[in-house]
mmCIF file of C-alpha atoms in Angstrom:
data_model
loop_
_atom_site.group_PDB
_atom_site.id
_atom_site.type_symbol
_atom_site.label_atom_id
_atom_site.label_comp_id
_atom_site.label_asym_id
_atom_site.label_seq_id
_atom_site.Cartn_x
_atom_site.Cartn_y
_atom_site.Cartn_z
ATOM 1 C CA MET A 1 -44.129 -30.720 37.071
ATOM 2 C CA LYS A 2 -43.958 -27.131 39.115
ATOM 3 C CA ALA A 3 -43.847 -24.436 36.474
ATOM 4 C CA ILE A 4 -44.536 -21.066 36.096
ATOM 5 C CA ALA A 5 -45.517 -18.488 33.043
ATOM 6 C CA TYR A 6 -45.069 -15.170 32.777
ATOM 7 C CA ASN A 7 -46.591 -12.730 30.026
ATOM 8 C CA ILE A 8 -49.715 -14.976 29.095
ATOM 9 C CA LYS A 9 -52.214 -13.373 27.171
ATOM 10 C CA PRO A 10 -55.847 -14.721 27.844
ATOM 11 C CA GLU A 11 -56.565 -16.605 25.370
ATOM 12 C CA GLU A 12 -52.483 -18.400 25.747
ATOM 13 C CA LYS A 13 -54.261 -18.844 29.192
ATOM 14 C CA GLU A 14 -57.069 -20.967 28.771
ATOM 15 C CA CYS A 15 -55.316 -22.933 25.786
ATOM 16 C CA LEU A 16 -52.394 -23.708 28.434
ATOM 17 C CA VAL A 17 -54.864 -24.337 31.511
ATOM 18 C CA LEU A 18 -57.214 -26.960 28.985
ATOM 19 C CA ALA A 19 -53.878 -28.451 27.473
ATOM 20 C CA ASN A 20 -52.886 -28.936 30.535
ATOM 21 C CA HIS A 21 -55.288 -30.905 32.020
ATOM 22 C CA LYS A 22 -54.528 -30.542 36.013
ATOM 23 C CA LYS A 23 -51.137 -32.607 35.016
ATOM 24 C CA HIS A 24 -48.560 -29.781 36.253
ATOM 25 C CA ASP A 25 -48.864 -27.122 38.969
ATOM 26 C CA ILE A 26 -48.738 -24.286 36.458
ATOM 27 C CA THR A 27 -48.727 -20.541 38.365
ATOM 28 C CA ILE A 28 -49.628 -17.722 35.629
ATOM 29 C CA ILE A 29 -47.926 -14.663 36.093
ATOM 30 C CA ALA A 30 -49.738 -11.842 33.846
ATOM 31 C CA ASN A 31 -46.631 -9.874 33.819
ATOM 32 C CA SER A 32 -43.823 -9.695 32.317
ATOM 33 C CA LEU A 33 -40.143 -11.598 33.491
ATOM 34 C CA SER A 34 -38.058 -9.239 34.693
ATOM 35 C CA ARG A 35 -35.967 -9.148 37.785
ATOM 36 C CA GLU A 36 -38.665 -7.659 39.739
ATOM 37 C CA THR A 37 -41.242 -10.377 39.285
ATOM 38 C CA MET A 38 -38.302 -13.111 39.056
ATOM 39 C CA PRO A 39 -38.391 -14.166 42.205
ATOM 40 C CA PHE A 40 -42.287 -15.781 41.697
ATOM 41 C CA ALA A 41 -40.158 -18.236 39.884
ATOM 42 C CA GLN A 42 -39.026 -19.498 43.283
ATOM 43 C CA GLY A 43 -39.256 -23.504 43.918
ATOM 44 C CA LYS A 44 -40.463 -23.824 40.344
ATOM 45 C CA GLU A 45 -38.459 -26.099 38.034
ATOM 46 C CA ALA A 46 -39.923 -25.150 34.650
ATOM 47 C CA LEU A 47 -40.253 -21.771 33.017
ATOM 48 C CA ILE A 48 -42.252 -20.920 30.372
ATOM 49 C CA VAL A 49 -41.863 -17.647 28.652
ATOM 50 C CA PHE A 50 -42.909 -16.165 25.034
ATOM 51 C CA ASN A 51 -40.869 -14.254 22.838
ATOM 52 C CA GLU A 52 -41.870 -10.966 24.372
ATOM 53 C CA ASP A 53 -39.683 -12.190 27.115
ATOM 54 C CA PRO A 54 -35.837 -11.327 26.283
ATOM 55 C CA LEU A 55 -33.655 -14.180 28.851
ATOM 56 C CA ASP A 56 -30.598 -12.628 28.921
ATOM 57 C CA GLU A 57 -27.745 -13.841 31.251
ATOM 58 C CA GLU A 58 -28.493 -12.223 34.440
ATOM 59 C CA LEU A 59 -32.008 -13.431 34.308
ATOM 60 C CA ILE A 60 -30.789 -16.600 33.457
ATOM 61 C CA MET A 61 -28.324 -16.860 36.139
ATOM 62 C CA GLY A 62 -30.964 -15.527 38.740
ATOM 63 C CA LEU A 63 -33.279 -18.140 37.460
ATOM 64 C CA ARG A 64 -31.157 -20.863 38.023
ATOM 65 C CA ALA A 65 -30.292 -19.854 41.582
ATOM 66 C CA LEU A 66 -33.949 -19.886 42.251
ATOM 67 C CA GLY A 67 -34.022 -23.103 41.064
ATOM 68 C CA ILE A 68 -35.416 -23.508 37.571
ATOM 69 C CA LYS A 69 -33.810 -26.560 35.672
ATOM 70 C CA TYR A 70 -36.085 -26.291 32.701
ATOM 71 C CA ILE A 71 -37.172 -23.382 29.768
ATOM 72 C CA ALA A 72 -39.801 -23.849 27.308
ATOM 73 C CA THR A 73 -40.918 -21.590 25.169
ATOM 74 C CA SER A 74 -44.403 -21.055 23.413
ATOM 75 C CA SER A 75 -42.965 -20.009 20.090
ATOM 76 C CA PHE A 76 -40.532 -21.333 17.311
ATOM 77 C CA GLU A 77 -38.436 -18.623 17.925
ATOM 78 C CA THR A 78 -35.180 -19.109 20.397
ATOM 79 C CA GLU A 79 -33.714 -15.727 19.769
ATOM 80 C CA HIS A 80 -35.437 -13.937 22.851
ATOM 81 C CA ILE A 81 -33.561 -16.817 25.020
ATOM 82 C CA ASN A 82 -29.538 -16.475 25.515
ATOM 83 C CA LEU A 83 -28.537 -19.933 24.698
ATOM 84 C CA ASN A 84 -25.119 -19.674 25.221
ATOM 85 C CA ALA A 85 -26.115 -18.394 28.633
ATOM 86 C CA ALA A 86 -28.693 -21.151 29.603
ATOM 87 C CA GLY A 87 -26.500 -23.620 28.290
ATOM 88 C CA VAL A 88 -23.653 -22.373 30.690
ATOM 89 C CA ALA A 89 -26.387 -22.384 33.616
ATOM 90 C CA GLY A 90 -27.414 -26.036 33.008
ATOM 91 C CA PHE A 91 -31.041 -26.106 31.638
ATOM 92 C CA LYS A 92 -33.120 -28.106 29.000
ATOM 93 C CA ILE A 93 -34.662 -25.779 26.848
ATOM 94 C CA ALA A 94 -37.520 -26.311 24.534
ATOM 95 C CA ASN A 95 -39.416 -24.945 21.736
ATOM 96 C CA VAL A 96 -42.793 -25.065 20.001
ATOM 97 C CA PRO A 97 -41.247 -26.872 16.799
ATOM 98 C CA PHE A 98 -43.607 -25.205 14.126
ATOM 99 C CA LYS A 99 -44.329 -21.640 12.879
ATOM 100 C CA GLN A 100 -46.452 -19.771 15.444
ATOM 101 C CA GLY A 101 -49.147 -18.487 12.571
ATOM 102 C CA GLU A 102 -49.231 -22.089 11.172
ATOM 103 C CA GLU A 103 -51.135 -24.338 13.974
ATOM 104 C CA GLY A 104 -52.997 -21.707 16.472
ATOM 105 C CA VAL A 105 -52.438 -20.744 20.145
ATOM 106 C CA MET A 106 -53.978 -24.357 21.577
ATOM 107 C CA PRO A 107 -51.430 -26.374 19.731
ATOM 108 C CA ARG A 108 -48.878 -24.462 20.626
ATOM 109 C CA MET A 109 -50.203 -24.917 24.420
ATOM 110 C CA GLN A 110 -49.941 -28.303 23.850
ATOM 111 C CA GLN A 111 -46.831 -28.895 22.391
ATOM 112 C CA VAL A 112 -45.609 -26.502 25.519
ATOM 113 C CA ILE A 113 -47.218 -29.269 28.018
ATOM 114 C CA LYS A 114 -46.005 -32.238 26.238
ATOM 115 C CA ASN A 115 -42.606 -30.884 26.691
ATOM 116 C CA LEU A 116 -43.294 -30.473 29.968
ATOM 117 C CA ASP A 117 -44.620 -34.296 30.008
ATOM 118 C CA ASN A 118 -41.239 -35.332 28.655
ATOM 119 C CA TRP A 119 -38.883 -33.479 30.993
ATOM 120 C CA ALA A 120 -41.192 -34.965 34.219
ATOM 121 C CA ALA A 121 -40.400 -38.471 32.775
ATOM 122 C CA GLY A 122 -36.941 -37.648 32.036
ATOM 123 C CA LYS A 123 -37.327 -38.205 28.330
ATOM 124 C CA CYS A 124 -35.824 -36.024 26.012
ATOM 125 C CA VAL A 125 -38.651 -33.366 23.975
ATOM 126 C CA GLY A 126 -37.635 -34.654 20.378
ATOM 127 C CA LYS A 127 -37.640 -32.143 17.681
ATOM 128 C CA ALA A 128 -38.548 -29.331 20.229
ATOM 129 C CA CYS A 129 -34.928 -29.253 21.909
ATOM 130 C CA CYS A 130 -33.267 -26.321 21.911
ATOM 131 C CA CYS A 131 -30.248 -27.019 23.874
ATOM 132 C CA PRO A 132 -26.817 -25.324 23.430
ATOM 133 C CA ASN A 133 -25.563 -28.804 24.846
ATOM 134 C CA ASP A 134 -25.682 -31.941 23.472
ATOM 135 C CA CYS A 135 -28.277 -33.374 26.005
ATOM 136 C CA ALA A 136 -29.349 -36.213 23.918
ATOM 137 C CA LYS A 137 -25.036 -37.272 24.117
ATOM 138 C CA THR A 138 -25.274 -36.769 27.727
ATOM 139 C CA THR A 139 -29.166 -38.639 28.380
ATOM 140 C CA LYS A 140 -27.461 -41.828 26.443
ATOM 141 C CA GLU A 141 -24.326 -41.658 28.568
ATOM 142 C CA GLU A 142 -26.461 -41.491 31.579
ATOM 143 C CA GLU A 143 -28.778 -43.915 30.651
ATOM 144 C CA GLU A 144 -25.390 -46.425 30.228
ATOM 145 C CA GLY A 145 -23.910 -45.271 33.397
ATOM 146 C CA HIS A 146 -21.082 -43.049 32.156
#
């Protein structure tokens, strides 16, 4: 899966690269996600964000226009993502389903990669799912041919 990670800190970058094992094509950007840096997401399928980068409706619609389909946050929190706008845009959204202080950087990056792995395989991300739409129901209906 082609992904882009914005606003990544050096220790997060190292852990993300190690967790990825060269499975996904991840572009790493040190800058925050903004209207100015958003064009770097052109041609990517997934966005990896950190809770320092708020995703408002305008950014979400811009990312959708660039081809993004998935948003993976490396945090437990999702308040930085306008989930309603993301749902309208049809994004699949995943978080790290445990508090950040509990596990450390490497387990969080491993969960981010696991989320990308599941999406790449067409699977649900399970407990990490933060979709405002009932994606589990949609997936089941698609499998049954509805």
